[in-house]
Amino acid sequence: MQQHVPVPVAGDAAGSGGTEPPEPGPPAAAPRASSRLRRRAAPDPQLLLSWLPLLVAAALWVHALPHVGFRSMGEYGLLDRLPVTYYLSLLVLTAGFLATLRRAGTAPWWPALHCAALLTALKGVPAVLYDSERYPWASKHDAVIDHLLANGELRPNEGLSGNMSAYDQWPGFFTLNAGLVRAFGADGAATYLNWAPIVLGLLMMPVLILIYRTFSEDWRLVWTAVWIFQLANWVGQDYLAPQGLALLLHLAVLAVVLRHFVRPGSAGRLRSRAYLDPAAAAVPPPTGTRQRAVCVVVLVPVLVAVNAVHQLTPVMLCATLLALNLSRRYRNPGLLVVAGLLMLAWDLTMGRPLFTETLGTLRESLGEITRNSRAGYAGQLTGAGPELAGRANVVMVLAVAALAGTALLLRRRLVHSALPLLLASAAPVPLFVVNDYGGEMLFRVYLFALPGAAFFAAAALVPAAGGSGAHRVRPAVRRISAVALPVSLVALLAGFMPSYYGKEQMNYTPPAETALVTRAIDRAPDGALILATTGSFPQALHRYDELEHWFFAEQELPENVAMLKDPAHYLATRLPPDATAYVILTRTQDVYTAGEGLLPPGGFAGLTRDLAASPLFRVVERTGHGVVLRYVGP
């Protein structure tokens, strides 16, 4: 029989004259409710496992920043100037990313946060620490933006020295940045220049996700592909340059085509999951002719933007669309025709001067595959850091190719369903036959092939989840993957560091050197000739529209060796009569010409010494960061 517990009412309080009732006992369900509350208050171990690596990595990274000796870099660049805590932060991030992959399907934002953190950790050190523009060629783009802001126009049909005419003929990127500077009231693009790799990387992540999700439903594979793309994107084309923006637009067009240009009835057996890899996604729904025509109209502004931003990317895009037309699924020539006509229209109008010049050189470069695939236009890399960076570049290319090739062999059903992505990745390769693109065709082909290669590399490392019968993944494969995935990601991380930062001594310039160059160029009258060993130094093309330039060491090494025998006579005999010429020689040029093999060891010091001692040249200014000379003639 249940015991009745009296409940006090108003007026039963102590001191009211009545007898104090016994204190009521707890309800029978109270202990169970209390334990339930305790269970709710207990921290979720999965949540803790997701947050903890991010917080620890952030703490290690922030702790490392004050100890980065970027002002005293040697021939190994930043590699030996980054403290141990920095490298530990990258390892902790990698471990956290691997842990979040276990529930990437239900909580994909955790791998996303780790990918964003990796991008910031890898490329954020210069953005946070450097007191000058990283990468001297970025200052060239800054000069174009400043010119556009000051004059309000570019002159595409006017020949400009220093290879600057291409920027006036493809001005979209610079117009956009000039608008951003004006809109936000910034002093110039230099205020945000060093943040460009992070901003472009973050903008590219959702586009990559759209492409990868077109071919895979496995979030583990998708985020691993994004992670590998970031580690393998060491090419250095993501700074404040037209190529970075053009690649983003190129991938955006590719994402729309892959998801909205499927021909009706072209999927065939891929409509059935019985013929798909467990990780593969079904072919997107087909679209009719009218829908594809609407998509073409929507894409026209993006195609125009690609053509306005960069001269090579439209060629890459047309090659990719042509490759997709080789598959039955995307046999839609309409978009290819529109893209080709827009490219041709731009090349024959705004880009006509450089386009006709390039056509004139095709006879020499066409079919020269060995020469067109050379890495860079300079000589042989010299010095411990540049040589290490060069070897790391080769190893990284081979590693990504080997992983992607493994997927082609072991996951044929996934490769079959993702064949369009494979075609898009292989499309840029034939361009080796056409031109060397100033010694950069090798890097550009790798850059445009990387999104697809990263997907297939991830497929080789992440086994399919689920599946039965013939699709069932054997336990041995899972055990191998459990080891291969972390080892491969750490190995790619180890390859990224020398590839991206091994030559960093060339990329950081002390502000005092920039000030020296700016003073020298401001001192020169309009029409004067600026001489330097190479254009790879800060502010090299300041006032590029008012001055002429000659970077006299950007030629083959034997010719430079001959020049060093009597540099003053060599330069004087090649200058126009009565020329007003200034020679600017800086520390950054010394590092670059030595590292890229343009000059032999000690060649830059000997050149500087001989010119300063020659009666043909007079020293205008000398500091610890360089010397400025004026040509006075015989």
XYZ file of C-alpha atoms in Angstrom:
634
model
C 0.000 0.000 0.000
C 1.457 3.372 -1.032
C 2.341 5.615 1.903
C 0.718 9.037 1.917
C 3.134 11.911 2.413
C 1.507 15.052 3.817
C 2.108 18.231 1.900
C 2.225 21.498 3.828
C -0.222 24.206 2.952
C -0.285 27.900 3.671
C -0.587 28.535 7.406
C 1.293 25.378 8.369
C 4.545 27.238 8.701
C 6.531 26.935 11.920
C 5.502 29.410 14.576
C 1.896 29.606 13.394
C 0.634 27.817 16.452
C 0.185 24.442 14.827
C 2.343 21.364 14.876
C 5.141 21.404 12.279
C 4.524 18.653 9.766
C 7.234 16.191 8.906
C 9.531 17.244 6.036
C 8.354 15.759 2.753
C 10.578 13.101 1.232
C 11.832 13.161 -2.372
C 9.650 11.678 -5.087
C 10.449 8.132 -6.063
C 11.629 9.186 -9.559
C 14.050 11.844 -8.313
C 17.210 9.650 -8.264
C 16.574 8.538 -11.829
C 16.025 12.150 -12.990
C 19.177 13.234 -11.202
C 21.283 10.617 -12.978
C 19.708 11.658 -16.264
C 20.726 15.259 -15.640
C 24.249 14.138 -14.794
C 24.432 12.217 -18.053
C 23.276 15.291 -19.954
C 25.856 17.470 -18.265
C 28.689 15.071 -19.093
C 30.776 16.373 -22.012
C 30.380 14.644 -25.339
C 33.710 12.885 -26.019
C 33.179 13.216 -29.787
C 32.681 16.963 -29.459
C 35.745 17.239 -27.269
C 37.764 15.183 -29.751
C 36.721 17.575 -32.533
C 37.460 20.839 -30.701
C 40.607 19.833 -28.824
C 42.980 19.445 -31.831
C 41.830 22.774 -33.252
C 42.434 24.590 -29.969
C 45.785 22.900 -29.317
C 46.974 23.533 -32.890
C 45.889 27.176 -32.700
C 47.711 27.637 -29.387
C 50.903 26.060 -30.783
C 50.700 28.115 -33.973
C 50.178 31.404 -32.143
C 52.987 30.530 -29.722
C 55.305 29.869 -32.665
C 54.730 33.198 -34.439
C 57.000 35.427 -32.293
C 59.827 32.906 -32.757
C 59.739 32.783 -36.576
C 63.044 34.300 -37.686
C 61.909 35.552 -41.079
C 64.268 38.537 -41.022
C 67.333 36.299 -40.743
C 66.491 33.655 -43.336
C 69.364 31.705 -44.854
C 69.512 29.530 -47.932
C 66.847 27.166 -46.539
C 64.271 29.942 -46.446
C 61.729 29.605 -43.664
C 62.332 25.887 -43.163
C 64.938 26.297 -40.440
C 63.419 29.530 -39.109
C 60.081 27.995 -38.138
C 60.130 26.720 -34.533
C 59.250 23.179 -33.533
C 55.894 24.337 -32.173
C 54.845 25.396 -35.659
C 55.496 21.933 -37.087
C 53.749 20.399 -34.073
C 50.665 22.499 -34.797
C 50.491 21.014 -38.303
C 50.798 17.474 -36.961
C 48.080 18.111 -34.375
C 45.804 19.479 -37.108
C 46.448 16.381 -39.206
C 45.598 14.099 -36.269
C 42.424 16.083 -35.576
C 41.396 15.914 -39.215
C 41.845 12.137 -39.259
C 39.716 11.865 -36.117
C 36.893 13.960 -37.594
C 36.784 11.803 -40.728
C 35.180 9.046 -38.655
C 31.915 11.005 -38.563
C 32.341 13.194 -41.627
C 29.021 11.930 -42.984
C 26.988 13.214 -40.037
C 29.117 16.227 -39.072
C 30.956 17.466 -42.205
C 31.593 20.889 -40.675
C 34.372 19.470 -38.491
C 36.562 18.396 -41.424
C 35.674 21.733 -43.020
C 36.987 23.624 -39.990
C 40.177 21.553 -40.013
C 40.691 22.204 -43.744
C 40.259 25.945 -43.210
C 42.641 25.793 -40.248
C 45.223 23.906 -42.317
C 45.049 26.508 -45.073
C 45.573 29.307 -42.540
C 48.365 27.482 -40.740
C 50.243 26.656 -43.942
C 50.021 30.033 -45.655
C 49.198 32.467 -42.880
C 52.692 33.057 -41.477
C 53.711 35.632 -44.142
C 50.297 37.297 -43.935
C 50.569 37.798 -40.178
C 54.287 38.509 -39.779
C 55.786 40.050 -42.906
C 56.282 43.801 -42.842
C 56.486 43.979 -46.634
C 54.904 42.388 -49.667
C 55.645 38.688 -49.994
C 56.890 37.606 -53.408
C 58.402 40.441 -55.471
C 56.260 39.660 -58.516
C 53.196 40.575 -56.448
C 54.481 44.147 -56.285
C 54.286 44.190 -60.086
C 50.556 43.544 -59.851
C 50.288 46.148 -57.112
C 51.912 48.637 -59.502
C 49.250 47.960 -62.150
C 46.470 48.492 -59.601
C 48.081 51.750 -58.431
C 48.405 52.896 -62.034
C 44.743 52.136 -62.668
C 43.683 54.022 -59.543
C 45.831 57.029 -60.432
C 44.980 57.292 -64.133
C 41.596 55.594 -64.379
C 42.567 53.690 -67.526
C 44.884 51.115 -69.049
C 46.337 51.227 -72.552
C 46.141 47.786 -74.155
C 47.541 48.835 -77.539
C 50.643 50.552 -76.160
C 53.890 48.624 -75.941
C 55.226 48.575 -72.393
C 58.582 47.227 -71.296
C 58.975 44.678 -68.540
C 56.352 42.366 -70.092
C 53.614 44.622 -68.729
C 51.519 44.825 -71.884
C 49.702 41.585 -71.004
C 48.229 43.238 -67.908
C 46.801 46.111 -69.923
C 45.297 43.633 -72.398
C 43.751 41.376 -69.720
C 42.793 43.956 -67.057
C 39.872 42.246 -65.306
C 41.770 41.219 -62.188
C 43.287 44.661 -61.705
C 39.990 46.455 -62.318
C 38.361 44.275 -59.654
C 41.090 45.043 -57.112
C 41.047 48.743 -57.911
C 37.316 48.680 -57.198
C 37.910 46.857 -53.894
C 40.532 49.395 -52.842
C 38.173 52.262 -53.612
C 35.154 50.596 -52.015
C 36.900 49.881 -48.700
C 38.974 53.072 -48.615
C 42.278 51.172 -48.391
C 45.599 52.804 -49.130
C 46.244 50.236 -51.839
C 46.230 46.545 -52.650
C 49.431 46.137 -50.632
C 47.371 46.321 -47.426
C 45.783 42.927 -48.123
C 48.173 41.468 -50.684
C 49.730 38.852 -48.382
C 46.287 37.487 -47.433
C 45.412 36.520 -51.003
C 46.491 32.835 -50.711
C 44.162 32.304 -47.744
C 41.207 34.182 -49.261
C 41.498 32.394 -52.603
C 41.902 29.053 -50.839
C 38.776 29.574 -48.745
C 36.768 30.626 -51.810
C 37.950 27.549 -53.677
C 36.871 25.073 -50.995
C 33.092 25.165 -51.687
C 33.723 24.931 -55.442
C 35.878 21.839 -54.931
C 33.171 20.362 -52.706
C 30.591 20.815 -55.474
C 32.855 19.063 -57.969
C 33.790 16.190 -55.655
C 30.235 15.629 -54.423
C 29.171 15.223 -58.049
C 31.125 11.968 -58.116
C 31.153 10.742 -54.518
C 28.661 10.488 -51.668
C 31.408 9.612 -49.194
C 32.194 12.753 -47.192
C 35.428 11.122 -45.965
C 36.707 10.887 -49.528
C 35.522 14.408 -50.372
C 37.229 16.115 -47.439
C 40.385 14.050 -47.858
C 40.522 15.249 -51.476
C 40.222 18.870 -50.304
C 42.988 18.255 -47.740
C 45.280 16.714 -50.372
C 44.569 19.581 -52.778
C 45.766 22.077 -50.180
C 48.903 20.093 -49.398
C 49.715 19.574 -53.078
C 48.997 23.181 -54.106
C 52.577 24.360 -53.645
C 52.874 25.941 -57.110
C 52.659 29.468 -55.710
C 50.057 30.775 -58.165
C 47.631 31.677 -55.385
C 49.198 35.027 -54.513
C 47.588 38.316 -55.590
C 47.713 37.436 -59.279
C 45.281 36.904 -62.170
C 45.973 33.157 -62.279
C 44.539 32.492 -58.816
C 41.245 34.223 -59.598
C 41.079 32.699 -63.081
C 41.537 29.181 -61.662
C 38.641 29.795 -59.256
C 36.401 30.904 -62.145
C 37.569 27.951 -64.247
C 36.568 25.500 -61.518
C 33.224 27.271 -61.047
C 32.408 26.749 -64.733
C 33.511 23.122 -64.458
C 31.258 22.579 -61.424
C 28.204 23.927 -63.268
C 28.931 21.817 -66.350
C 29.420 18.604 -64.363
C 26.185 19.066 -62.419
C 23.839 20.623 -65.001
C 24.922 19.514 -68.479
C 24.180 15.764 -68.365
C 22.556 14.568 -71.576
C 19.326 12.589 -71.260
C 19.811 8.843 -71.511
C 23.603 9.058 -71.249
C 24.041 7.490 -67.798
C 23.346 3.946 -68.907
C 24.190 1.351 -66.277
C 25.516 4.053 -63.921
C 21.904 4.802 -62.992
C 21.949 1.578 -60.975
C 23.945 1.387 -57.748
C 24.766 -2.209 -58.593
C 27.296 -0.900 -61.093
C 28.719 1.806 -58.847
C 31.460 1.878 -56.288
C 29.888 2.167 -52.779
C 31.385 5.665 -52.482
C 30.268 6.823 -55.927
C 27.418 9.254 -56.397
C 24.667 8.692 -58.909
C 24.905 10.564 -62.177
C 23.216 13.988 -61.809
C 19.721 14.292 -63.275
C 19.750 14.904 -67.037
C 18.826 18.280 -68.436
C 17.001 19.107 -71.619
C 18.252 21.261 -74.462
C 16.386 24.319 -73.180
C 17.822 23.955 -69.650
C 21.358 23.597 -70.979
C 20.837 26.664 -73.169
C 19.775 28.635 -70.097
C 22.916 27.426 -68.273
C 25.046 28.602 -71.201
C 23.484 32.056 -70.957
C 24.107 32.096 -67.204
C 27.736 31.085 -67.718
C 28.491 33.708 -70.381
C 29.379 36.445 -67.821
C 31.707 34.000 -66.047
C 33.349 33.073 -69.359
C 33.800 36.758 -70.184
C 35.363 37.272 -66.744
C 37.803 34.399 -67.351
C 38.865 35.986 -70.637
C 39.200 39.427 -69.043
C 41.352 38.125 -66.194
C 43.944 35.808 -67.739
C 45.309 34.846 -71.139
C 46.096 31.143 -70.552
C 43.070 30.045 -68.501
C 40.561 30.382 -71.396
C 42.750 28.001 -73.384
C 42.759 25.555 -70.464
C 38.988 25.908 -70.122
C 38.369 25.224 -73.806
C 40.663 22.202 -73.645
C 38.696 20.920 -70.624
C 35.324 21.423 -72.321
C 36.647 19.666 -75.414
C 37.783 16.723 -73.285
C 34.352 16.504 -71.635
C 32.776 16.350 -75.081
C 34.665 13.108 -75.616
C 32.370 11.487 -73.052
C 28.814 10.570 -74.009
C 27.565 12.088 -70.771
C 28.697 15.667 -71.570
C 28.626 15.744 -75.369
C 27.368 19.330 -75.543
C 29.302 21.333 -78.158
C 27.237 24.462 -77.625
C 29.096 25.668 -74.528
C 32.452 24.781 -76.113
C 31.600 26.865 -79.187
C 30.510 29.828 -77.046
C 33.682 29.619 -74.903
C 35.887 29.367 -77.993
C 34.215 32.331 -79.701
C 34.495 34.497 -76.595
C 38.192 33.617 -76.268
C 38.844 34.375 -79.916
C 36.887 37.638 -79.721
C 38.978 38.828 -76.781
C 42.267 37.734 -78.346
C 41.499 39.606 -81.557
C 40.421 42.819 -79.826
C 41.794 43.651 -76.355
C 44.538 41.021 -76.458
C 45.479 41.377 -80.097
C 49.083 42.689 -79.645
C 50.226 39.830 -77.412
C 48.103 37.264 -79.268
C 49.736 38.051 -82.611
C 53.163 38.044 -80.963
C 52.477 34.601 -79.485
C 51.333 33.264 -82.842
C 54.638 34.385 -84.278
C 56.567 32.267 -81.767
C 54.481 29.115 -82.199
C 56.602 27.950 -85.124
C 59.609 27.696 -82.811
C 57.812 26.134 -79.824
C 55.256 23.862 -81.492
C 56.151 20.242 -80.864
C 59.141 21.035 -78.636
C 57.796 18.956 -75.738
C 61.108 18.723 -73.862
C 61.716 22.470 -73.971
C 58.088 23.378 -73.297
C 57.992 21.218 -70.155
C 61.105 22.715 -68.566
C 60.658 24.116 -65.068
C 61.232 27.866 -65.219
C 63.031 30.101 -67.664
C 66.185 30.447 -65.590
C 69.172 28.173 -65.240
C 69.859 25.268 -62.926
C 68.767 25.756 -59.311
C 71.743 26.304 -57.049
C 72.096 26.443 -53.286
C 70.857 24.057 -50.624
C 67.394 25.595 -50.246
C 66.503 25.995 -53.950
C 67.874 22.540 -54.758
C 65.830 21.015 -51.936
C 62.747 22.879 -53.146
C 63.304 21.640 -56.704
C 63.608 18.024 -55.585
C 60.551 18.372 -53.347
C 58.544 19.736 -56.296
C 59.365 16.657 -58.355
C 58.606 14.285 -55.484
C 55.258 15.971 -54.817
C 54.199 15.657 -58.459
C 55.216 11.998 -58.529
C 53.516 11.273 -55.191
C 50.170 12.747 -56.239
C 50.403 11.009 -59.616
C 51.248 7.680 -57.959
C 48.313 7.912 -55.553
C 45.925 8.869 -58.336
C 47.272 6.051 -60.505
C 46.675 3.589 -57.658
C 43.015 4.582 -57.578
C 42.769 4.073 -61.340
C 43.892 0.488 -60.807
C 42.111 -0.435 -57.590
C 38.805 1.468 -57.791
C 37.795 1.049 -61.390
C 34.066 1.391 -60.735
C 34.603 4.759 -59.052
C 36.925 5.848 -61.860
C 34.317 4.790 -64.426
C 31.633 6.867 -62.752
C 34.058 9.808 -62.336
C 35.472 9.537 -65.862
C 34.572 13.182 -66.715
C 36.756 14.389 -63.849
C 39.606 12.225 -65.128
C 39.194 13.718 -68.610
C 39.161 17.232 -67.165
C 42.377 16.521 -65.285
C 44.154 15.171 -68.365
C 42.924 17.937 -70.685
C 45.746 20.463 -69.958
C 48.559 17.962 -70.651
C 48.610 18.336 -74.475
C 49.449 22.029 -74.078
C 53.066 20.942 -73.579
C 53.100 20.520 -77.344
C 52.108 24.132 -78.015
C 54.214 26.516 -75.922
C 56.418 26.766 -72.843
C 54.532 29.837 -71.505
C 57.725 31.523 -70.405
C 58.995 28.378 -68.674
C 55.835 28.004 -66.575
C 53.751 25.582 -68.642
C 54.840 22.677 -66.426
C 53.537 24.417 -63.307
C 50.294 25.547 -64.962
C 49.485 22.073 -66.304
C 50.057 20.625 -62.833
C 47.888 23.339 -61.276
C 44.918 22.713 -63.560
C 45.220 18.931 -63.271
C 45.498 19.016 -59.467
C 41.771 19.212 -58.502
C 41.006 15.936 -60.255
C 44.284 14.316 -59.234
C 43.574 15.137 -55.579
C 40.176 13.405 -55.827
C 41.642 10.187 -57.197
C 44.554 10.326 -54.746
C 42.008 10.486 -51.914
C 40.130 7.560 -53.443
C 43.302 5.486 -53.203
C 43.616 6.225 -49.475
C 40.006 6.149 -48.252
C 38.342 2.741 -48.667
C 34.667 2.570 -49.468
C 32.305 2.380 -46.517
C 29.560 -0.235 -46.574
C 28.968 -2.384 -49.585
C 28.263 -6.050 -49.810
C 29.163 -8.980 -51.993
C 31.605 -7.944 -54.714
C 31.614 -4.378 -53.316
C 32.570 -5.416 -49.816
C 35.904 -4.024 -48.664
C 38.105 -6.682 -47.147
C 39.400 -6.142 -43.604
C 43.003 -6.283 -44.850
C 42.317 -3.305 -47.125
C 40.882 -1.334 -44.222
C 43.913 -2.114 -42.072
C 46.287 -1.024 -44.833
C 44.288 2.177 -45.352
C 44.335 2.913 -41.618
C 48.120 3.148 -41.908
C 48.485 4.478 -45.452
C 46.169 7.473 -44.979
C 47.967 9.155 -42.044
C 51.401 8.260 -43.434
C 50.540 9.737 -46.836
C 49.093 12.934 -45.391
C 52.146 13.483 -43.202
C 54.440 12.741 -46.169
C 52.586 15.272 -48.340
C 52.829 17.791 -45.530
C 56.582 17.177 -45.346
C 56.822 17.727 -49.103
C 54.745 20.903 -49.063
C 57.022 22.770 -46.672
C 60.225 22.823 -48.798
C 58.193 23.159 -51.998
C 56.444 26.292 -50.733
C 58.955 27.808 -48.302
C 62.323 26.384 -49.407
C 63.093 29.454 -51.539
C 61.451 31.960 -49.213
C 64.641 34.011 -48.979
C 63.780 35.194 -52.507
C 60.244 36.137 -51.486
C 60.782 38.290 -48.416
C 62.245 41.744 -48.938
C 63.133 44.095 -46.058
C 61.204 47.388 -46.197
C 64.495 49.297 -46.406
C 65.279 47.630 -49.739
C 61.833 48.507 -51.069
C 62.384 52.119 -49.988
C 65.764 52.208 -51.771
C 64.225 50.995 -55.030
C 61.283 53.392 -54.769
C 63.607 56.376 -54.246
C 65.738 55.374 -57.205
C 62.798 54.973 -59.573
C 61.127 58.174 -58.408
C 64.415 59.957 -59.109
C 64.477 58.826 -62.757
C 62.984 61.220 -65.351
C 60.235 60.073 -67.707
C 61.562 57.833 -70.470
C 64.631 56.771 -68.509
C 65.905 53.200 -68.732
C 65.993 51.064 -65.575
C 68.541 48.243 -65.602
C 68.611 45.312 -63.181
C 69.802 41.735 -63.297
C 66.220 40.440 -62.999
C 62.744 41.808 -62.483
C 62.282 39.732 -59.340
C 62.721 42.465 -56.758
C 60.203 44.752 -55.033
C 58.885 47.802 -56.874
C 60.820 46.729 -59.960
C 58.039 48.036 -62.191
C 57.010 51.073 -60.203
C 56.057 53.767 -62.767
C 56.148 51.065 -65.446
C 54.144 53.228 -67.852
C 56.710 56.059 -67.728
C 59.997 54.157 -67.842
C 61.756 51.491 -69.909
C 63.280 48.341 -68.400
C 66.070 45.931 -69.230
C 66.614 42.915 -66.982
C 69.937 42.028 -68.497
C 70.703 38.754 -66.668
C 67.484 36.987 -67.673
C 69.224 34.943 -70.329
C 71.210 31.725 -70.632
C 74.046 31.197 -68.148
C 76.884 31.082 -70.766
C 75.882 34.529 -72.005
C 75.911 35.853 -68.432
C 79.329 34.343 -67.776
C 80.636 36.208 -70.814
C 78.953 39.396 -69.574
C 80.708 39.151 -66.187
C 84.154 39.422 -67.828
C 83.540 43.139 -68.392
C 80.019 44.062 -67.269
C 80.450 47.830 -67.664
C 81.523 47.501 -71.298
C 78.837 44.856 -71.931
C 76.069 47.169 -70.742
C 77.466 50.378 -72.232
C 77.740 48.944 -75.737
C 74.127 47.822 -75.652
C 72.596 51.048 -74.335
C 71.028 53.525 -76.771
C 73.130 56.617 -77.498
C 72.611 59.423 -74.978
C 70.423 57.144 -72.839
C 69.463 58.200 -69.340
C 69.964 54.897 -67.542
C 70.022 53.760 -63.929
C 71.258 50.418 -62.640
C 69.559 49.060 -59.516
C 71.242 46.123 -57.778
C 69.685 44.792 -54.563
C 70.015 41.943 -52.091
C 66.871 40.246 -53.426
C 68.364 40.185 -56.917
C 71.527 38.637 -55.490
C 69.533 35.830 -53.848
C 67.368 35.259 -56.912
C 70.104 35.183 -59.542
C 72.157 32.794 -57.407
C 69.276 30.493 -56.469
C 67.828 30.310 -59.993
C 71.261 29.772 -61.539
C 71.258 32.954 -63.631
C 74.699 33.920 -62.340
C 77.532 31.721 -61.065
C 78.461 31.818 -57.353
C 79.908 35.215 -56.504
C 78.828 36.597 -59.861
C 76.444 39.208 -58.472
C 79.017 40.541 -55.995
C 81.608 40.788 -58.762
C 79.132 42.534 -61.049
C 78.266 45.092 -58.371
C 81.926 45.717 -57.583
C 82.955 46.132 -61.231
C 80.125 48.517 -62.108
C 80.746 50.671 -59.038
C 84.453 50.921 -59.932
C 83.862 51.707 -63.619
C 84.122 55.325 -64.853
C 81.095 54.611 -67.049
C 78.834 54.491 -63.991
C 78.479 56.720 -60.960
C 77.114 55.583 -57.598
C 73.966 57.541 -56.735
C 73.085 55.788 -53.490
C 74.454 52.842 -51.568
C 72.960 51.155 -48.508
C 73.289 47.797 -46.846
C 70.436 46.563 -49.053
C 71.793 47.512 -52.448
C 73.326 50.127 -54.708
C 71.942 52.505 -57.352
C 74.195 53.687 -60.183
C 73.696 56.099 -63.048
C 75.198 55.622 -66.473
C 77.397 58.631 -67.315
C 78.915 57.369 -70.556
C 82.501 57.415 -71.783
